Short mmCIF file of C-alpha atoms in Angstrom, two decimals:
data_model
loop_
_atom_site.label_atom_id
_atom_site.label_comp_id
_atom_site.label_asym_id
_atom_site.label_seq_id
_atom_site.Cartn_x
_atom_site.Cartn_y
_atom_site.Cartn_z
CA MET T 1 0.00 0.00 0.00
CA ALA T 2 1.40 3.39 -0.95
CA TYR T 3 1.38 5.87 1.88
CA ARG T 4 2.51 9.46 2.12
CA MET T 5 2.39 11.89 5.00
CA ASP T 6 2.65 15.53 4.02
CA MET T 7 3.76 17.95 6.72
CA PRO T 8 0.52 19.23 8.31
CA PRO T 9 0.03 23.01 8.45
CA LYS T 10 0.30 22.82 12.24
CA GLU T 11 3.66 21.11 11.94
CA ALA T 12 4.86 23.67 9.42
CA GLN T 13 4.03 26.50 11.80
CA LYS T 14 6.24 24.96 14.46
CA THR T 15 9.34 25.97 12.56
CA GLU T 16 8.61 29.52 13.78
CA ARG T 17 7.61 28.48 17.28
CA LEU T 18 9.68 27.85 20.37
CA PHE T 19 8.17 24.43 21.01
CA GLY T 20 8.72 21.56 18.63
CA THR T 21 7.55 17.96 18.93
CA ASP T 22 9.41 17.49 22.21
CA GLY T 23 9.82 20.81 23.95
CA VAL T 24 12.19 23.62 23.01
CA ARG T 25 15.42 22.47 21.41
CA GLY T 26 18.44 23.88 19.59
CA VAL T 27 22.15 24.63 19.80
CA ALA T 28 23.03 25.61 23.35
CA ASN T 29 23.66 29.35 23.83
CA VAL T 30 22.09 30.11 20.46
CA TYR T 31 18.47 31.26 20.27
CA PRO T 32 16.20 29.76 21.46
CA MET T 33 18.43 27.74 23.78
CA THR T 34 19.88 30.75 25.57
CA ALA T 35 19.94 31.58 29.27
CA GLU T 36 17.65 34.53 28.60
CA VAL T 37 14.98 32.39 26.96
CA ALA T 38 15.34 29.71 29.64
CA MET T 39 14.68 32.30 32.32
CA LYS T 40 11.59 33.56 30.49
CA LEU T 41 10.32 30.00 30.07
CA GLY T 42 10.71 29.49 33.80
CA ARG T 43 8.78 32.66 34.56
CA ALA T 44 5.99 31.70 32.16
CA LEU T 45 5.66 28.20 33.59
CA ALA T 46 5.60 29.61 37.12
CA TYR T 47 2.80 31.97 36.19
CA LEU T 48 0.68 29.17 34.74
CA ILE T 49 1.02 26.73 37.63
CA ARG T 50 -0.13 29.16 40.32
CA SER T 51 -3.35 27.72 41.72
CA GLY T 52 -3.69 28.96 45.27
CA PRO T 53 -1.94 30.56 48.26
CA HIS T 54 0.36 27.58 48.94
CA ARG T 55 4.02 27.63 47.95
CA HIS T 56 4.43 26.07 44.52
CA ARG T 57 7.21 23.65 43.56
CA VAL T 58 8.83 22.53 40.33
CA ILE T 59 11.21 19.57 39.97
CA VAL T 60 14.13 20.45 37.67
CA GLY T 61 16.40 17.77 36.22
CA LYS T 62 18.87 17.49 33.36
CA ASP T 63 21.11 15.13 31.44
CA THR T 64 24.92 15.27 31.38
CA ARG T 65 25.55 17.98 28.77
CA LEU T 66 28.02 20.73 29.61
CA SER T 67 25.42 23.40 28.82
CA GLY T 68 23.05 21.90 31.38
CA TYR T 69 24.66 23.94 34.15
CA MET T 70 23.88 27.21 32.39
CA LEU T 71 20.30 26.37 31.51
CA GLU T 72 19.54 24.76 34.87
CA GLN T 73 20.47 27.94 36.70
CA ALA T 74 18.68 30.23 34.25
CA LEU T 75 15.46 28.20 34.27
CA SER T 76 15.55 27.96 38.05
CA ALA T 77 16.14 31.72 38.36
CA GLY T 78 13.06 32.38 36.25
CA LEU T 79 10.91 30.12 38.40
CA ILE T 80 12.27 31.54 41.65
CA SER T 81 11.76 35.13 40.48
CA MET T 82 8.04 34.37 40.19
CA GLY T 83 7.80 32.98 43.72
CA VAL T 84 8.09 29.27 42.88
CA ASP T 85 10.38 26.91 44.79
CA VAL T 86 12.72 24.72 42.77
CA GLU T 87 13.97 21.25 43.68
CA GLN T 88 17.02 20.46 41.57
CA VAL T 89 17.84 16.78 41.11
CA GLY T 90 20.84 16.97 38.78
CA PRO T 91 21.31 14.30 36.08
CA LEU T 92 18.25 12.04 36.03
CA PRO T 93 16.34 10.37 33.17
CA THR T 94 13.41 12.30 31.72
CA PRO T 95 10.89 9.71 32.97
CA GLY T 96 12.43 10.06 36.42
CA ILE T 97 11.42 13.73 36.48
CA SER T 98 7.90 12.79 35.43
CA ASN T 99 7.73 10.22 38.21
CA LEU T 100 9.07 12.56 40.90
CA THR T 101 6.68 15.30 39.83
CA THR T 102 3.69 13.11 40.59
CA SER T 103 5.06 11.21 43.60
CA MET T 104 6.14 14.43 45.34
CA ARG T 105 2.92 16.24 44.40
CA ALA T 106 4.91 19.00 42.69
CA ASP T 107 3.13 21.50 40.47
CA ALA T 108 5.29 20.73 37.42
CA GLY T 109 8.51 19.13 36.26
CA ALA T 110 11.17 20.45 33.90
CA VAL T 111 13.85 18.51 32.01
CA ILE T 112 16.92 20.10 30.46
CA SER T 113 17.95 17.70 27.72
CA ALA T 114 18.20 17.32 23.95
CA SER T 115 17.58 13.57 24.24
CA HIS T 116 19.39 11.78 21.39
CA ASN T 117 20.93 14.93 19.87
CA PRO T 118 24.71 15.62 20.04
CA TYR T 119 26.17 17.34 23.10
CA GLN T 120 26.26 20.85 21.64
CA ASP T 121 22.46 20.86 21.50
CA ASN T 122 20.16 21.16 24.45
CA GLY T 123 16.48 21.48 25.17
CA ILE T 124 13.80 22.17 27.76
CA LYS T 125 10.57 20.21 28.15
CA PHE T 126 7.91 20.36 30.82
CA PHE T 127 5.63 17.94 32.62
CA TRP T 128 2.36 18.96 34.25
CA ARG T 129 1.53 17.94 37.83
CA ASP T 130 -0.07 14.73 36.52
CA GLY T 131 3.24 13.59 35.03
CA PHE T 132 2.19 14.03 31.40
CA LYS T 133 3.83 16.39 28.92
CA LEU T 134 2.13 19.71 28.38
CA PRO T 135 -0.67 19.84 25.80
CA ASP T 136 -0.23 22.02 22.73
CA GLU T 137 -2.50 24.76 24.06
CA THR T 138 -0.44 25.11 27.26
CA GLU T 139 2.79 25.31 25.28
CA ALA T 140 1.18 27.97 23.11
CA LYS T 141 0.25 29.96 26.21
CA ILE T 142 3.82 29.76 27.49
CA GLU T 143 5.09 31.08 24.16
CA GLU T 144 2.61 33.91 24.31
CA LEU T 145 3.75 34.85 27.83
CA VAL T 146 7.41 34.72 26.77
CA SER T 147 6.93 36.98 23.76
CA SER T 148 4.21 39.38 24.95
CA GLY T 149 5.82 40.83 28.06
CA GLU T 150 2.51 40.30 29.87
CA ILE T 151 4.18 39.07 33.06
CA ASP T 152 7.32 41.23 33.00
CA ASN T 153 6.11 43.39 35.89
CA ILE T 154 5.15 40.55 38.19
CA ARG T 155 7.96 40.64 40.73
CA PRO T 156 7.38 39.02 44.14
CA THR T 157 9.53 40.43 46.92
CA ALA T 158 10.75 39.53 50.40
CA THR T 159 9.52 36.11 51.58
CA LYS T 160 7.42 35.61 48.45
CA ILE T 161 10.51 35.02 46.32
CA GLY T 162 11.10 31.34 45.63
CA ARG T 163 14.10 29.30 46.70
CA ALA T 164 16.12 26.39 45.32
CA ILE T 165 17.24 23.24 47.10
CA ARG T 166 19.10 20.15 45.93
CA LEU T 167 17.08 16.94 46.25
CA ASP T 168 19.87 14.55 47.17
CA ASP T 169 17.85 11.31 47.24
CA ALA T 170 16.13 11.75 43.87
CA ARG T 171 18.11 8.97 42.20
CA GLY T 172 17.28 6.53 45.00
CA ARG T 173 13.58 7.36 44.82
CA TYR T 174 13.52 6.69 41.09
CA ILE T 175 15.42 3.41 41.45
CA VAL T 176 12.92 2.17 44.03
CA TYR T 177 10.04 3.07 41.72
CA LEU T 178 11.60 1.24 38.76
CA LYS T 179 12.22 -1.93 40.75
CA ALA T 180 8.59 -1.91 41.89
CA THR T 181 7.46 -2.23 38.24
CA PHE T 182 9.27 -5.58 37.94
CA PRO T 183 7.13 -8.53 39.09
CA ARG T 184 7.94 -9.33 42.72
CA GLU T 185 8.01 -13.09 42.11
CA LEU T 186 10.75 -12.77 39.47
CA THR T 187 14.49 -12.18 39.73
CA LEU T 188 17.33 -11.44 37.32
CA GLU T 189 19.74 -13.76 39.15
CA GLY T 190 21.82 -15.80 36.73
CA MET T 191 21.46 -13.26 33.92
CA THR T 192 24.32 -11.25 32.43
CA ILE T 193 23.22 -7.94 30.96
CA VAL T 194 25.29 -5.36 29.11
CA VAL T 195 23.82 -1.89 29.52
CA ASP T 196 24.94 1.14 27.48
CA CYS T 197 23.83 4.38 29.13
CA ALA T 198 25.08 6.66 26.32
CA ASN T 199 27.09 8.69 28.85
CA GLY T 200 23.74 10.26 29.62
CA ALA T 201 21.20 10.74 32.34
CA ALA T 202 20.82 7.05 33.28
CA TYR T 203 24.52 6.37 33.82
CA ARG T 204 23.93 5.67 37.51
CA THR T 205 20.30 4.57 37.66
CA ALA T 206 20.06 1.86 34.98
CA PRO T 207 23.05 -0.27 36.13
CA ALA T 208 21.90 0.04 39.75
CA VAL T 209 18.35 -1.13 39.00
CA LEU T 210 19.53 -4.22 37.09
CA GLU T 211 22.14 -5.11 39.70
CA GLU T 212 19.72 -4.74 42.60
CA LEU T 213 17.31 -7.11 40.84
CA GLY T 214 20.05 -9.73 40.71
CA ALA T 215 21.73 -9.41 37.32
CA LYS T 216 25.43 -9.37 36.58
CA VAL T 217 25.81 -6.01 34.84
CA ILE T 218 28.49 -4.92 32.41
CA ALA T 219 28.11 -1.16 32.11
CA LEU T 220 29.11 0.92 29.08
CA GLY T 221 28.70 4.65 28.50
CA VAL T 222 28.85 5.50 32.20
CA SER T 223 31.68 8.06 32.14
CA PRO T 224 30.04 11.34 31.07
CA ASP T 225 32.34 14.33 30.60
CA GLY T 226 29.78 16.83 29.32
CA LYS T 227 30.72 16.25 25.69
CA ASN T 228 30.45 12.50 25.05
CA ILE T 229 26.70 12.03 25.50
CA ASN T 230 25.31 9.91 22.61
CA HIS T 231 28.75 9.90 20.95
CA LYS T 232 29.17 6.54 19.22
CA CYS T 233 27.20 4.87 21.97
CA GLY T 234 23.71 4.31 23.31
CA ALA T 235 20.48 3.65 21.45
CA LEU T 236 21.64 5.51 18.33
CA HIS T 237 24.87 3.52 18.02
CA PRO T 238 24.33 -0.03 19.34
CA GLU T 239 27.29 -1.51 17.43
CA GLY T 240 29.62 -1.44 20.45
CA LEU T 241 26.92 -2.90 22.64
CA ALA T 242 26.41 -5.79 20.21
CA LYS T 243 30.13 -6.62 20.28
CA ALA T 244 30.17 -6.53 24.08
CA VAL T 245 27.16 -8.85 24.34
CA VAL T 246 28.85 -11.48 22.18
CA LYS T 247 32.22 -11.02 23.89
CA HIS T 248 30.83 -11.53 27.38
CA GLY T 249 28.26 -14.16 26.45
CA ALA T 250 25.52 -11.96 27.85
CA HIS T 251 21.83 -12.78 27.72
CA LEU T 252 21.07 -9.42 26.13
CA GLY T 253 22.22 -5.84 25.79
CA VAL T 254 20.25 -2.73 26.76
CA ALA T 255 20.93 0.59 25.04
CA LEU T 256 19.45 3.89 26.25
CA ASP T 257 19.68 7.36 24.75
CA GLY T 258 20.88 10.58 26.37
CA ASP T 259 17.81 11.17 28.54
CA ALA T 260 16.92 7.46 28.80
CA ASP T 261 13.36 7.74 27.55
CA ARG T 262 13.97 5.27 24.74
CA LEU T 263 15.32 1.74 24.43
CA ILE T 264 17.01 -0.44 21.85
CA VAL T 265 18.12 -3.95 22.80
CA VAL T 266 20.53 -6.52 21.41
CA ASP T 267 19.86 -10.26 21.63
CA GLU T 268 22.36 -12.87 22.80
CA LYS T 269 23.64 -13.28 19.23
CA GLY T 270 24.40 -9.58 18.81
CA ASN T 271 21.37 -8.76 16.66
CA VAL T 272 19.64 -5.43 17.19
CA VAL T 273 16.01 -5.63 18.36
CA ASP T 274 14.15 -2.35 17.84
CA GLY T 275 11.04 -0.82 19.36
CA ASP T 276 8.67 -2.57 16.96
CA ALA T 277 10.00 -6.01 17.92
CA ILE T 278 9.90 -5.18 21.64
CA MET T 279 6.28 -4.06 21.29
CA ALA T 280 5.39 -7.30 19.51
CA ILE T 281 6.99 -9.41 22.26
CA CYS T 282 5.33 -7.50 25.09
CA THR T 283 1.98 -7.46 23.29
CA GLY T 284 1.92 -11.25 23.18
CA GLU T 285 2.67 -11.49 26.90
CA LEU T 286 0.05 -8.90 27.84
CA VAL T 287 -2.59 -10.65 25.74
CA ALA T 288 -1.77 -13.97 27.40
CA ARG T 289 -2.16 -12.36 30.81
CA LYS T 290 -5.30 -10.49 29.70
CA GLU T 291 -3.67 -7.16 30.51
CA LEU T 292 -3.73 -5.45 27.10
CA LYS T 293 -6.62 -3.03 27.26
CA LYS T 294 -9.07 -3.23 24.36
CA LYS T 295 -6.60 -5.58 22.60
CA THR T 296 -5.11 -2.53 20.90
CA LEU T 297 -1.52 -1.42 20.37
CA VAL T 298 -0.64 2.20 19.50
CA SER T 299 2.31 2.96 17.22
CA THR T 300 3.28 5.69 14.78
CA VAL T 301 3.37 5.86 11.01
CA MET T 302 7.07 4.91 11.19
CA SER T 303 6.40 1.43 12.56
CA ASN T 304 7.00 -1.48 10.22
CA ILE T 305 4.03 -3.24 8.67
CA GLY T 306 5.57 -6.37 10.16
CA LEU T 307 4.34 -5.20 13.57
CA GLU T 308 0.72 -5.37 12.46
CA ARG T 309 1.31 -8.81 10.98
CA ALA T 310 2.95 -10.06 14.18
CA VAL T 311 0.24 -8.97 16.60
CA SER T 312 -2.65 -9.96 14.34
CA GLN T 313 -2.17 -13.58 15.49
CA TRP T 314 -3.59 -12.51 18.86
CA GLY T 315 -6.41 -10.49 17.36
CA VAL T 316 -4.72 -7.22 18.31
CA LYS T 317 -5.48 -4.04 16.39
CA VAL T 318 -2.74 -1.46 15.69
CA VAL T 319 -3.68 2.22 15.79
CA ARG T 320 -1.16 4.58 14.17
CA THR T 321 -0.43 8.19 15.08
CA ARG T 322 1.88 10.95 13.93
CA VAL T 323 5.54 10.63 14.89
CA GLY T 324 6.33 11.54 18.48
CA ASP T 325 5.76 9.75 21.76
CA ARG T 326 3.45 12.52 22.95
CA HIS T 327 1.05 11.73 20.09
CA VAL T 328 1.16 8.05 21.07
CA VAL T 329 0.41 8.93 24.69
CA ASP T 330 -2.41 11.27 23.68
CA GLU T 331 -4.05 8.50 21.66
CA MET T 332 -3.65 6.04 24.52
CA ARG T 333 -5.18 8.39 27.08
CA ARG T 334 -7.99 9.45 24.80
CA ASN T 335 -9.16 5.89 24.14
CA GLY T 336 -8.05 3.96 27.20
CA TYR T 337 -5.22 1.90 25.69
CA SER T 338 -2.36 0.54 27.79
CA LEU T 339 0.61 -0.12 25.47
CA GLY T 340 2.13 2.00 22.75
CA GLY T 341 5.42 3.18 21.34
CA GLU T 342 7.70 3.96 18.48
CA GLN T 343 10.09 1.96 16.34
CA SER T 344 12.85 4.23 17.65
CA GLY T 345 12.38 2.82 21.15
CA HIS T 346 10.00 5.19 22.94
CA LEU T 347 7.82 2.61 24.69
CA ILE T 348 4.93 3.57 26.95
CA PHE T 349 3.47 1.14 29.47
CA LEU T 350 0.65 3.33 30.68
CA ASN T 351 -0.16 1.00 33.56
CA HIS T 352 3.19 1.97 35.07
CA THR T 353 4.20 5.37 33.73
CA THR T 354 3.08 8.48 31.89
CA THR T 355 5.88 8.75 29.35
CA GLY T 356 8.53 6.74 27.53
CA ASP T 357 10.98 5.09 29.92
CA GLY T 358 13.84 3.03 28.51
CA THR T 359 14.81 1.32 31.76
CA LEU T 360 11.21 0.48 32.66
CA ALA T 361 10.64 -0.93 29.16
CA ALA T 362 13.75 -3.09 29.54
CA LEU T 363 12.37 -4.47 32.80
CA GLN T 364 9.07 -5.38 31.14
CA LEU T 365 10.94 -7.19 28.37
CA LEU T 366 13.12 -8.98 30.92
CA ALA T 367 9.99 -10.09 32.77
CA VAL T 368 8.77 -11.78 29.57
CA MET T 369 12.13 -13.53 29.17
CA CYS T 370 12.04 -14.73 32.78
CA ARG T 371 8.47 -15.99 32.57
CA GLN T 372 8.85 -17.77 29.24
CA GLN T 373 12.41 -18.95 29.87
CA LYS T 374 13.31 -18.24 26.26
CA PRO T 375 16.29 -16.37 24.78
CA LEU T 376 15.56 -12.96 23.28
CA SER T 377 16.39 -14.14 19.76
CA GLU T 378 13.60 -16.71 19.96
CA LEU T 379 11.10 -14.24 21.37
CA ALA T 380 11.98 -11.66 18.71
CA SER T 381 11.46 -14.14 15.88
CA ILE T 382 7.69 -13.50 16.00
CA PHE T 383 8.42 -10.13 14.39
CA GLN T 384 9.43 -10.32 10.72
CA PRO T 385 10.00 -6.80 9.39
CA VAL T 386 9.42 -5.75 5.81
CA PRO T 387 12.62 -4.10 4.47
CA GLN T 388 12.74 -0.37 5.20
CA THR T 389 15.12 2.35 4.11
CA LEU T 390 15.22 5.60 6.09
CA LEU T 391 17.32 8.47 4.78
CA ASN T 392 17.72 11.92 6.33
CA VAL T 393 18.59 15.10 4.50
CA VAL T 394 19.57 18.37 6.16
CA VAL T 395 17.36 21.21 4.92
CA LYS T 396 17.67 24.97 5.19
CA GLN T 397 13.91 25.44 5.49
CA LYS T 398 10.76 23.44 6.15
CA ARG T 399 7.78 23.91 3.88
CA GLU T 400 4.59 22.02 3.24
CA LEU T 401 5.27 19.28 0.73
CA GLY T 402 2.28 20.33 -1.35
CA GLU T 403 4.15 23.57 -2.13
CA LEU T 404 7.06 21.63 -3.67
CA PRO T 405 5.94 20.29 -7.08
CA THR T 406 9.22 18.55 -7.91
CA VAL T 407 9.17 16.73 -4.58
CA MET T 408 5.54 15.72 -5.00
CA LYS T 409 6.34 14.41 -8.47
CA ALA T 410 9.19 12.31 -7.11
CA ILE T 411 6.97 10.93 -4.33
CA LYS T 412 4.16 10.02 -6.73
CA ASN T 413 6.64 8.39 -9.09
CA VAL T 414 7.92 6.12 -6.30
CA GLU T 415 4.38 5.38 -5.12
CA GLN T 416 3.49 4.19 -8.59
CA LYS T 417 6.52 1.91 -8.70
CA LEU T 418 5.69 0.41 -5.30
CA GLY T 419 2.01 -0.04 -6.08
CA ASN T 420 0.26 -1.95 -3.30
CA ASN T 421 3.45 -3.65 -2.12
CA GLY T 422 4.97 -0.81 -0.12
CA ARG T 423 4.62 2.69 1.20
CA VAL T 424 6.30 6.09 1.15
CA LEU T 425 6.55 8.36 4.17
CA VAL T 426 8.10 11.83 3.92
CA ARG T 427 8.15 14.10 6.96
CA PHE T 428 10.15 16.84 8.60
CA SER T 429 11.88 16.25 11.92
CA GLY T 430 10.35 18.17 14.80
CA THR T 431 13.68 18.39 16.65
CA GLU T 432 16.30 18.85 13.92
CA PRO T 433 16.60 20.74 10.59
CA LYS T 434 16.10 17.56 8.61
CA ALA T 435 13.64 15.88 6.29
CA ARG T 436 13.16 12.14 6.70
CA VAL T 437 12.32 9.78 3.84
CA LEU T 438 11.08 6.28 4.63
CA ILE T 439 10.52 3.66 1.94
CA GLU T 440 9.02 0.31 2.86
CA GLY T 441 8.94 -2.49 0.31
CA GLU T 442 9.94 -6.08 -0.27
CA ASP T 443 13.17 -5.24 -2.17
CA ALA T 444 15.78 -3.51 0.00
CA ALA T 445 17.95 -2.40 -2.94
CA ARG T 446 15.01 -0.76 -4.70
CA ASN T 447 13.96 0.91 -1.45
CA GLU T 448 17.38 2.55 -1.26
CA ALA T 449 17.21 3.80 -4.84
CA TYR T 450 13.67 5.12 -4.40
CA ALA T 451 14.60 6.94 -1.19
CA ARG T 452 17.55 8.63 -2.88
CA GLU T 453 15.30 9.89 -5.67
CA ILE T 454 13.11 11.70 -3.16
CA VAL T 455 16.07 12.91 -1.06
CA GLU T 456 17.61 14.47 -4.18
CA ALA T 457 14.35 16.26 -5.00
CA LEU T 458 14.05 17.52 -1.41
CA SER T 459 17.61 18.79 -1.34
CA LYS T 460 17.21 20.70 -4.60
CA ALA T 461 13.88 22.19 -3.57
CA LEU T 462 14.82 23.27 -0.04
CA ASN T 463 18.56 23.90 -0.22
CA GLY T 464 18.79 25.74 -3.51
#
């Protein structure tokens, strides 16, 4: 089946907005990721969360990027200047901030991270008091407050000014929560697990969780220096992890990204197992235990058609959304579903958490392995992907595809060649200045050639 996703008008407008698909993101110390903007974002968030005479609190965490120090202080200063108290937790996975926000009854949570991006980038994203990411309308209101100057003259004084403290036991709280999501009757004793923390936010939490549940852990990417986050390691670069799994005879390898909200695993043979395969495995287990709500799985348009084929054996329906874990979560909440995720490894187990959590997802997968007493390679064999080619092209501008006749011609040409035996997906990244071209079809070599045709048309149209 041919399939094309043009960039929606709403998505096109985001190129001029502060917020993209996952918060505000860009090169650190270059607009919009400057200390000045961070302070204004803090002030705007503080203004929106005020809901009574009590002292308000925001949990602020970050990953291991060098620029995190600058943005942490600026964001905190903005919050404090509006009379809000700040509890700084230092490096902690994004889902950890979400969890602490709800467990500590804070008014909001803030994460300073650019997730899988290189170290020179950074970002800011917010969680509401319920642990979910802010809806579009709230982000729009924050942007309006930042740009309008509406709250510039609100200046609490004396005892009404906020304060900042360091929450020293934040990591321990999060570790306890993660372990509680693993079935009490199971243990990881006897298992050897290689975990690659991408020199990012989970460099202390993920190894500790696995060790405390009984596993022998071989830890990689646990020496952050402010510049090596995601560099040739983690979920984006699992090659080193695969070699380590084979070398040590491990049962599996776990790879996280910079803020640990996504997961890629490697089986005992060194083969990469992506988010689609993990969802298929966990879907089967949840169906068997009658825990998959409405027998429905939520994924995005990027997921392989092989996922639908795999879960159909259990009578499970797949609902697809736009790219982005927030869209998956929105669909799940709106219709009462319990499992969803992305091919890239954002996996949401809504019975346990409100956002993607790489370590939590690894624990759910490990629970399946323990219960079924099968190696990961055998479990993953239920998922047979159709060949996909994904190419990225850096673009100077983002425009609606319908405004680019040469690109549309190239897309339609490929669609005709694929017929009903494949699909085309062209979209712009919400976090980087890139266009992404996905071709899915039975012939991998042809997929590559078709993708390059469209990439060439995009480059000419958008880069001059």
